[in-house]
Coordinates of C-alpha atoms and ligand atoms in Angstrom, one line a residue:
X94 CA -34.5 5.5 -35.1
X95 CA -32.1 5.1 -34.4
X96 CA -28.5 4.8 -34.7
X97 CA -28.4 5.9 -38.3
X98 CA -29.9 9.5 -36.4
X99 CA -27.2 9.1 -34.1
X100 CA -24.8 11.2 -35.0
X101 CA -27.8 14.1 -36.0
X102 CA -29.2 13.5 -32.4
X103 CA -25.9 14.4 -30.8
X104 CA -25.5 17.4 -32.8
X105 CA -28.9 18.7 -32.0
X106 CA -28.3 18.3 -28.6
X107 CA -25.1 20.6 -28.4
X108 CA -27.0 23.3 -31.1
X109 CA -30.5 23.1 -28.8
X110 CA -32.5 26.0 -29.8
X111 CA -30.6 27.7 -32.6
X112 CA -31.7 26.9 -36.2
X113 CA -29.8 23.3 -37.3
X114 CA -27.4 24.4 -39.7
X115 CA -24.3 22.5 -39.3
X116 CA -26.5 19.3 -39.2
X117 CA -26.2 17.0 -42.8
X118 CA -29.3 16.8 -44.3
X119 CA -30.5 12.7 -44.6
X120 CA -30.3 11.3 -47.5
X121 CA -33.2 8.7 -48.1
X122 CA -31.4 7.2 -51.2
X123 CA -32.1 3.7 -51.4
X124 CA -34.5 3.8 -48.4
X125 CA -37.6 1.9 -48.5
X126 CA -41.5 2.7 -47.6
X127 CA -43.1 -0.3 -46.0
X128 CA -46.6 -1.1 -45.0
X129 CA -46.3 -3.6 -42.8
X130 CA -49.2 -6.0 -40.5
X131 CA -48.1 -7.8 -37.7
X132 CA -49.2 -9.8 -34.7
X133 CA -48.7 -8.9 -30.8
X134 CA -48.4 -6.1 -28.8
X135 CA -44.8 -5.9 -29.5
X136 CA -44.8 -5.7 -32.9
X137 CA -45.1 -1.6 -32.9
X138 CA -43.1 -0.7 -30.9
X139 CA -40.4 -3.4 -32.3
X140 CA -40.8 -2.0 -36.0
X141 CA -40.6 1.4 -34.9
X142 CA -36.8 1.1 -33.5
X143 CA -36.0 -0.5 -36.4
X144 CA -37.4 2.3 -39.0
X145 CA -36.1 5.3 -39.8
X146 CA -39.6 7.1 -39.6
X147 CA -43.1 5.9 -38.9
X148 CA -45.1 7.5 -41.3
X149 CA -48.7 6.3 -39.6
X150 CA -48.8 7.7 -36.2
X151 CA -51.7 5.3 -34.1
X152 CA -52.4 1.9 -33.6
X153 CA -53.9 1.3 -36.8
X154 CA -54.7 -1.7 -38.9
X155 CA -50.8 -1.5 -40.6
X156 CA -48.0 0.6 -39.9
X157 CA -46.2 2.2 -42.9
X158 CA -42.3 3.0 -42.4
X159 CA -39.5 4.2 -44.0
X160 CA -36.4 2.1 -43.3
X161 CA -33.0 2.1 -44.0
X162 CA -31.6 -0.8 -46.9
X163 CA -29.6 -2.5 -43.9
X164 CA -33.1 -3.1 -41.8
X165 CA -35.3 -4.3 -44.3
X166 CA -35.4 -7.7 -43.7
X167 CA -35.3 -7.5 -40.1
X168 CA -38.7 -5.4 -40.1
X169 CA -40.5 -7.7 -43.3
X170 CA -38.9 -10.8 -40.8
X171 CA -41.4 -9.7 -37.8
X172 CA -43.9 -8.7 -40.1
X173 CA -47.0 -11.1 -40.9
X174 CA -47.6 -9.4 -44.4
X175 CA -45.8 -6.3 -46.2
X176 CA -46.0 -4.0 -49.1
X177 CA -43.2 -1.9 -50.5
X178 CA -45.3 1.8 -51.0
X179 CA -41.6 2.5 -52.2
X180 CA -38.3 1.2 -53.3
X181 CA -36.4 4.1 -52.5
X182 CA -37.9 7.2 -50.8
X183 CA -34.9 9.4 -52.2
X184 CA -35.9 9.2 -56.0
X185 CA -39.4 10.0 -54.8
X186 CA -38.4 13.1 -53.0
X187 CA -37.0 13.9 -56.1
X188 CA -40.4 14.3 -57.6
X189 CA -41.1 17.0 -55.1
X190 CA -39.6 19.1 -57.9
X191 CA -37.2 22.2 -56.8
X192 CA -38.8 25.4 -55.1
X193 CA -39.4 27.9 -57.8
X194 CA -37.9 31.5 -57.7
X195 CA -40.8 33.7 -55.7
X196 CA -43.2 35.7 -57.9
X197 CA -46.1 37.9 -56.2
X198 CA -49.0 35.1 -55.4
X199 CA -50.8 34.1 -58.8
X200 CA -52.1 30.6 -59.5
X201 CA -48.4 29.3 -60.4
X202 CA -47.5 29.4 -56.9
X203 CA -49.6 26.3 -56.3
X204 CA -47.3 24.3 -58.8
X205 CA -44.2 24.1 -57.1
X206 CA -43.0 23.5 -52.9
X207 CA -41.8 26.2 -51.6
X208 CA -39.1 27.8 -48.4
X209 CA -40.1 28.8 -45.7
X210 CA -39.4 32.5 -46.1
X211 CA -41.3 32.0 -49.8
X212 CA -44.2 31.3 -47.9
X213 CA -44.3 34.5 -45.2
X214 CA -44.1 36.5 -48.1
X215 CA -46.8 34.7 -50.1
X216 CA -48.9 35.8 -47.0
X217 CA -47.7 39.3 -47.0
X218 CA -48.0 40.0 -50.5
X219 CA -51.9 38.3 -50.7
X220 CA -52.2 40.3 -47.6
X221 CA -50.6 43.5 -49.0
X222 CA -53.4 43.2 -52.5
X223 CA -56.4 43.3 -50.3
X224 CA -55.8 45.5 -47.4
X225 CA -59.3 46.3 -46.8
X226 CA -60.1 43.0 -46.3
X227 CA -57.7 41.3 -44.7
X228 CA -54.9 41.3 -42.3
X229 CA -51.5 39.3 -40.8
X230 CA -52.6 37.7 -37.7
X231 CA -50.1 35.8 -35.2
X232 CA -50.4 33.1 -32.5
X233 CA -47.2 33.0 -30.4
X234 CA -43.5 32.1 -31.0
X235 CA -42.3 28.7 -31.5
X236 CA -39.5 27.0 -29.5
X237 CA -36.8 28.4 -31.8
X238 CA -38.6 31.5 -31.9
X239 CA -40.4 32.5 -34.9
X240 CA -43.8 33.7 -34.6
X241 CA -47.2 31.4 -36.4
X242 CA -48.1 33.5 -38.6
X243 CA -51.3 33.1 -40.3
X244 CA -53.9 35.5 -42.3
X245 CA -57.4 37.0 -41.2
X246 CA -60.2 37.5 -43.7
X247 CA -63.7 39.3 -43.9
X248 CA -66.3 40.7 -45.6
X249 CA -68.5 43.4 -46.2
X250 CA -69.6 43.1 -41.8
X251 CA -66.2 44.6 -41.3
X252 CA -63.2 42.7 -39.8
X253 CA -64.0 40.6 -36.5
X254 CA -67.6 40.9 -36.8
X255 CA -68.8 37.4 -37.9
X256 CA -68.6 33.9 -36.5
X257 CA -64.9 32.7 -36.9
X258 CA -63.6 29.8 -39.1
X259 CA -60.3 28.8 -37.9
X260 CA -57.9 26.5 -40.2
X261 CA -54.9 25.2 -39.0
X262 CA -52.0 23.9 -41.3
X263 CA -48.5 21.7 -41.2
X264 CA -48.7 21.3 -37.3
X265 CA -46.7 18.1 -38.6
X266 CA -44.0 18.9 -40.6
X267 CA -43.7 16.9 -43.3
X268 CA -47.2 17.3 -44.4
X269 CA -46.2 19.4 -47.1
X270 CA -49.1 19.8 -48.9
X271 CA -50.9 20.9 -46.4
X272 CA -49.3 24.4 -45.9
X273 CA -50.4 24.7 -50.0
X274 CA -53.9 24.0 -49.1
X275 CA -54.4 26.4 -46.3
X276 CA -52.8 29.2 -48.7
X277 CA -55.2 28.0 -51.5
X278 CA -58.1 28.8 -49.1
X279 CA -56.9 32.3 -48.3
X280 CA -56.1 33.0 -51.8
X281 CA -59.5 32.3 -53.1
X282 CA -61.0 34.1 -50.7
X283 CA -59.2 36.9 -51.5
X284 CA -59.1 37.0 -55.2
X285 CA -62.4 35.5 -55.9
X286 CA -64.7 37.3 -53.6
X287 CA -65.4 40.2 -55.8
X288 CA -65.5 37.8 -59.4
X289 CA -67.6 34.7 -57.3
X290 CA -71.3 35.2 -56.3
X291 CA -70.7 31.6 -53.7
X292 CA -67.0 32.7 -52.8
X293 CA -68.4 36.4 -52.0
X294 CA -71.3 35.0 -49.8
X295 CA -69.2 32.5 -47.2
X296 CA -66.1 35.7 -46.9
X297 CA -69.7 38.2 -45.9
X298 CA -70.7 35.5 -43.7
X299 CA -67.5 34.8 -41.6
X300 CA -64.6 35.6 -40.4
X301 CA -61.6 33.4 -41.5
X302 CA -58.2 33.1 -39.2
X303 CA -55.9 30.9 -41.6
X304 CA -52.5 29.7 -40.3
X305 CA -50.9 27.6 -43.3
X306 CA -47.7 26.6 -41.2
X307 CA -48.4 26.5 -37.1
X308 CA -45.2 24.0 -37.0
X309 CA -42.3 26.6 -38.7
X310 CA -39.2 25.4 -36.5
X311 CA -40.5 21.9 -37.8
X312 CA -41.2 22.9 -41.5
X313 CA -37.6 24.8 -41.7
X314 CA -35.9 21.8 -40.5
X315 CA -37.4 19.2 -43.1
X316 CA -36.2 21.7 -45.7
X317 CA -32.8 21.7 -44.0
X318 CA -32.1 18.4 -42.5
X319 CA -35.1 15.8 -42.6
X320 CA -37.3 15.8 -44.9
X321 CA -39.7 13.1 -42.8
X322 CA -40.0 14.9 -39.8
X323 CA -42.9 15.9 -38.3
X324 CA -42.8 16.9 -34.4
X325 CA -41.7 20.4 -33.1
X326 CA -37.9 21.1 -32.3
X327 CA -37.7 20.8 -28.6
X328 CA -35.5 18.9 -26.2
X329 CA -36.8 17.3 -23.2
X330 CA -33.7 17.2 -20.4
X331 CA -34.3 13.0 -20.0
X332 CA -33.7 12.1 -23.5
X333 CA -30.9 13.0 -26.9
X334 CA -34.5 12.7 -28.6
X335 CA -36.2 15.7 -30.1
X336 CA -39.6 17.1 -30.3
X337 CA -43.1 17.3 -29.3
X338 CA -45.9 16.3 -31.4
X339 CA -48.3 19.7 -31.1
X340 CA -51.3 17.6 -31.9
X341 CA -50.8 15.3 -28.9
X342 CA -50.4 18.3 -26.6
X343 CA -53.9 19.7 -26.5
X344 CA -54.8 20.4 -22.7
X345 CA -57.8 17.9 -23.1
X346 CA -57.6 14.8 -22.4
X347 CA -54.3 14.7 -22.5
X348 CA -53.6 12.6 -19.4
X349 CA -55.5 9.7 -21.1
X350 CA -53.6 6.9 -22.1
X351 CA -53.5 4.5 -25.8
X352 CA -53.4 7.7 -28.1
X353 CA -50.0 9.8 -27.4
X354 CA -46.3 8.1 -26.8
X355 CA -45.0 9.1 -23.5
X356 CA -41.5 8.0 -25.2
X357 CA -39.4 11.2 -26.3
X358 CA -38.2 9.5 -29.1
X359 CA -42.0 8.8 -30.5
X360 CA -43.1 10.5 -33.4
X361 CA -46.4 11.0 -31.0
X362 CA -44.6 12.0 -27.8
X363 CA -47.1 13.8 -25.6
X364 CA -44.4 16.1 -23.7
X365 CA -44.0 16.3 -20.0
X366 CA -47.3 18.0 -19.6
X367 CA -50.4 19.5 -21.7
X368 CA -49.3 22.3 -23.3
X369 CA -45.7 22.2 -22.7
X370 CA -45.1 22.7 -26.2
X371 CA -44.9 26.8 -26.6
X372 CA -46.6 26.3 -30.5
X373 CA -49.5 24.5 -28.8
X374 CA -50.1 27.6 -26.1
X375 CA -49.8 29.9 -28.7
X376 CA -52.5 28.2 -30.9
X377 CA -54.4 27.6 -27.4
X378 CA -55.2 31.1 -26.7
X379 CA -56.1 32.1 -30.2
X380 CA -59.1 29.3 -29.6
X381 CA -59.7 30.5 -26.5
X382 CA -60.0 34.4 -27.8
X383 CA -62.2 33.8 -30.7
X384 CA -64.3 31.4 -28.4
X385 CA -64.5 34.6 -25.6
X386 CA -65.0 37.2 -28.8
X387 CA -67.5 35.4 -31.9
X388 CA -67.4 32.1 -30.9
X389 CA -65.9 29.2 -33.8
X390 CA -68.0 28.5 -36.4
X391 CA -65.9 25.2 -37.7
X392 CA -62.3 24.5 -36.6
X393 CA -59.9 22.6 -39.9
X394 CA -57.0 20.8 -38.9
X395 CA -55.6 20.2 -42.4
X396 CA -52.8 17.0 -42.4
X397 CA -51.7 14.5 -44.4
X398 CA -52.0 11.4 -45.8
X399 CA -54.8 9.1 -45.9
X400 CA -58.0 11.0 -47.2
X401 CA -59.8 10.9 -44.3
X402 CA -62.4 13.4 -42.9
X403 CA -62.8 12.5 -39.2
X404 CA -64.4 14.7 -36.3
X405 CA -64.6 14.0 -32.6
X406 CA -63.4 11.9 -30.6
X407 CA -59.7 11.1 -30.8
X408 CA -59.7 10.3 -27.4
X409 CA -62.5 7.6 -26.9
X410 CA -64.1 5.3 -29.4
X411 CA -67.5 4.4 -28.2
X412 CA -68.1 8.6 -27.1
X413 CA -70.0 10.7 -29.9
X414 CA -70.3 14.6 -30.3
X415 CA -73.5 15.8 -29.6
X416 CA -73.9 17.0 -33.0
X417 CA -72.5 13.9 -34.0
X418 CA -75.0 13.4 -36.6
X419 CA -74.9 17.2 -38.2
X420 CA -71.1 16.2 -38.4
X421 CA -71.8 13.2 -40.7
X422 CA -73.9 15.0 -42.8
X423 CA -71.9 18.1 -43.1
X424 CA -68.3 15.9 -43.7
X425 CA -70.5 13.6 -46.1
X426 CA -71.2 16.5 -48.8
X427 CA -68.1 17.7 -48.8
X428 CA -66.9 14.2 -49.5
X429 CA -69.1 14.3 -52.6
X430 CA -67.7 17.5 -53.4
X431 CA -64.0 16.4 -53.2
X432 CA -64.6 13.1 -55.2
X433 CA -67.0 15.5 -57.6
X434 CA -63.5 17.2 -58.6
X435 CA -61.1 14.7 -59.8
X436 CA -62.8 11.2 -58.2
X437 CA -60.7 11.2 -55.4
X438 CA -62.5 9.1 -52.5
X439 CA -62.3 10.3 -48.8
X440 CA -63.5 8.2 -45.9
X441 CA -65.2 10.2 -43.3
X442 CA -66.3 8.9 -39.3
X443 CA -65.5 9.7 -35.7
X444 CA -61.8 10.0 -35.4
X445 CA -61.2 7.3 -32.8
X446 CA -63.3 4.6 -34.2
X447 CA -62.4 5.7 -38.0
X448 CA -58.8 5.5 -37.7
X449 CA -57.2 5.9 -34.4
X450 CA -57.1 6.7 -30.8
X451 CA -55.3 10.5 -30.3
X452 CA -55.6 12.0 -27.4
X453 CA -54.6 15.5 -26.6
X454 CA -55.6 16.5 -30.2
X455 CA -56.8 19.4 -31.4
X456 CA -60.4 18.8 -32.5
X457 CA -61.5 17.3 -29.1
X458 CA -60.1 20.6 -27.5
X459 CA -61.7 22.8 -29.9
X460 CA -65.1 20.8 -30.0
X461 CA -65.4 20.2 -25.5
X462 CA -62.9 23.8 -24.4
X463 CA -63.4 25.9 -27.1
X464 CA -66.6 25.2 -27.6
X465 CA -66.5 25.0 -32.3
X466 CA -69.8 24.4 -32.9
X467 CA -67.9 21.9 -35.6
X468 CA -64.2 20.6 -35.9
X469 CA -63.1 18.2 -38.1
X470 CA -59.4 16.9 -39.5
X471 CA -58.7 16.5 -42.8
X472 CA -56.0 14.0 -44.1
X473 CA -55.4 14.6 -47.5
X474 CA -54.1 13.1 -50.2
X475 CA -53.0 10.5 -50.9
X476 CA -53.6 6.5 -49.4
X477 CA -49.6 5.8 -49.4
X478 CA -48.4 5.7 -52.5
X479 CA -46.5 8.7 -52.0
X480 CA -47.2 9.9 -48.6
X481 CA -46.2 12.8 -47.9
X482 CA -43.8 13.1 -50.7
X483 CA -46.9 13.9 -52.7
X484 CA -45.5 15.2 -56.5
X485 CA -45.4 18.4 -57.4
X486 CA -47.7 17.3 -60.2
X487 CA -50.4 17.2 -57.8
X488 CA -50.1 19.9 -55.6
X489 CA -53.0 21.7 -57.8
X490 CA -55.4 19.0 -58.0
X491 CA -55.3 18.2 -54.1
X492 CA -55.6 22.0 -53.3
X493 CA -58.4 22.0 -55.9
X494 CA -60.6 19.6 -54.9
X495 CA -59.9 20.0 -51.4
X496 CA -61.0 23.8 -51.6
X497 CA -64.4 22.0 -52.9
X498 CA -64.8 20.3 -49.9
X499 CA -64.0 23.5 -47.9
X500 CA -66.4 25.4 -50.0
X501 CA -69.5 22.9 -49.2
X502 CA -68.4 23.1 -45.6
X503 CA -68.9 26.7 -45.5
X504 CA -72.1 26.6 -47.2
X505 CA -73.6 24.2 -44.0
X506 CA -72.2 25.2 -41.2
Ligands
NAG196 C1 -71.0 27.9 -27.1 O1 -71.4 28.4 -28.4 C2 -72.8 28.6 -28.5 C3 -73.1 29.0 -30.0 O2 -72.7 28.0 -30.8 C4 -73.3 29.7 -27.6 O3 -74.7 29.8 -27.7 C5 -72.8 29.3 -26.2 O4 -73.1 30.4 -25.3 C6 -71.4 29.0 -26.1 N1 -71.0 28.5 -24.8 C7 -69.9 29.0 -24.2 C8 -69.7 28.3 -22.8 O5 -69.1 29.8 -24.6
ZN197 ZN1 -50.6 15.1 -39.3

């Protein structure tokens, strides 16, 4: 970042905490999406002031970057190899498609993006069709105050009564797709469970707590402003840079180092202190009160991109869940299930030694404090190609096959 965010920074500084109005949305025209290898322990941290965005967030085997026309060569010039993903990042976002007018939830609504607002209603209105079964749940305020909003779903033992399933969606931003996946899950619970002998069986069996968006200051403001952001909207008093990253601000292990930024300009800054983040305490103690009430059946953290299915740890390599192995098994059918749907491969492993080192991140708190008998992440789709620009062509398909995976889930845990 950076100087090209310059004159956003400054403007964010003097409108801290009040929705970003008078900032110009970024236009991406002309940018490009890199994947880049390099050599040294420099090399990361010398791309990354050069990009507009890093798109990969660990120390991975490449980096993938958006960057500006006027920094291309410097960035391929320390690289030891590169790919263009993209030759310009703005006619992809055009392929997003526009956000359709709102219509009462039906299967349409899983063609299109959507607003913000668009998507509290979807939530009421499924909510308002099933009142007997269902109910609006929240989990705290965010930094520019609007409250995570999320759905609760049960079955025929009567609200609360079961083990819980908690799903978390678009704690990053820019992961659009991910806030369609989460919805998907609610809405088949919902309409399905009286038409669907398997879908009828997992709702009487649990007790679902869905939260499609638990990032909304972040989500509004890559509708308004950036469409590649993906931390939270606070300021930190040392720094013009904005934002903490919610998933590196779980309070375990997040003292350790080599998996978090302590930069505030990183798109993985930490923050000054677990749980500093007012998103992250909010999501905090709704683990903590289903842990103290039925106890968490399985934990989804729903991201994207990279179709990955990883489980604990983030926060150590060699370390393995106890239940490491009833984790592979578990993540392994589901995998089949996915790639069963439209042959889309996933790879599935320990988080740490899979991909890379995270610390303070939400499946190592839910599987060690609150105590999920299984917690996973899922990156969806796709490997790059569009990142998390994914068409609007294949919102269905990913929420599709990825409710297969969910479904197979259910069945084993
Ligand atoms: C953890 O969950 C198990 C059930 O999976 C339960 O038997 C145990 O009492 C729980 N432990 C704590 C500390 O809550
Ligand atoms: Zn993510």
């Amino acid at each position: 970042m950076k100087s090209l965010f310059l004159s956003s920074l400054l403007l964010s500084l003097t409108l801290a905490n009040v929705v970003p109005k008078a900032e110009q949305k970024v236009d991406y025209s002309g940018f490009k999406a890199l994947r880049v290898k390099g050599k040294g322990k420099d090399f990361e941290s010398q791309v990354e002031k050069l990009a507009a965005h890093v798109l990969t967030c660990g120390k991975g085997e490449y980096v993938d970057l958006v960057v500006s026309p006027d920094q291309v060569d410097a960035v391929t010039a320390l690289a030891t190899d590169s790919t263009v993903l993209s030759n310009d990042v703005g006619a992809m976002l055009a392929s997003e498609g526009e956000f359709s007018a709102y219509a009462v939830p039906s299967e349409t609504w899983f063609t299109t993006y959507h607003s913000y607002n668009d998507h509290l209603q979807f939530l009421r209105d499924l909510q308002a069709g099933y009142t007997s079964n269902s109910a609006i749940i929240t989990a705290g305020t965010s930094v520019q105050g609007r409250t995570l909003t999320g759905i609760q779903i049960w079955g025929s033992g009567g609200r609360g009564s079961k083990p819980a399933i908690l799903i978390h969606g678009t704690v990053h931003a820019r992961e659009w797709i991910t806030t369609m996946t989460t919805e998907y899950f609610a809405w088949q619970l919902l309409t399905k469970y009286n038409s669907d002998a398997a879908i009828k069986a997992v709702v009487d069996k649990f007790d679902f707590y869905i939260m499609p968006i638990v990032n909304p200051d972040g989500f509004v403001y890559t509708q308004t402003t950036d469409r590649l952001w993906r931390k939270n909207r606070q300021t930190v008093s040392s720094s013009s840079c904005v934002g903490r990253d919610i998933n590196r601000n779980w309070p375990y292990k997040w003292e350790v180092t080599g998996g978090a930024s302590t930069s505030p300009c990183s798109e993985t800054y930490k923050g000054l202190a677990p749980s500093d983040a007012p998103e992250n305490r909010g999501l905090v103690s709704q683990v903590q009160s289903l842990k103290n009430s039925r106890g968490i059946r399985l934990y989804l953290d729903i991201h994207s991109y990279g179709q990955y299915i990883l489980w604990p740890y983030g926060y150590n390599c060699n370390l393995r869940a106890e239940n490491d192995a009833a984790h592979r098994t578990i993540a392994s059918a589901a995998a089949t299930a996915i790639r069963g749907v439209f042959g889309t491969a996933y790879t599935i492993g320990p988080s740490c030694s899979t991909l890379y080192a995270t610390t303070g991140s939400s499946t190592d708190y839910t599987d060690v404090t609150g105590n999920a008998t299984y917690s996973y992440t899922y990156e969806l789709r796709d490997k790059g190609t569009n990142g998390f620009v994914l068409p609007a062509s294949q919102i269905q398909p990913t929420v599709r096959e990825t409710w297969a995976g969910l479904l197979s889930m259910l069945q084993r845990v």
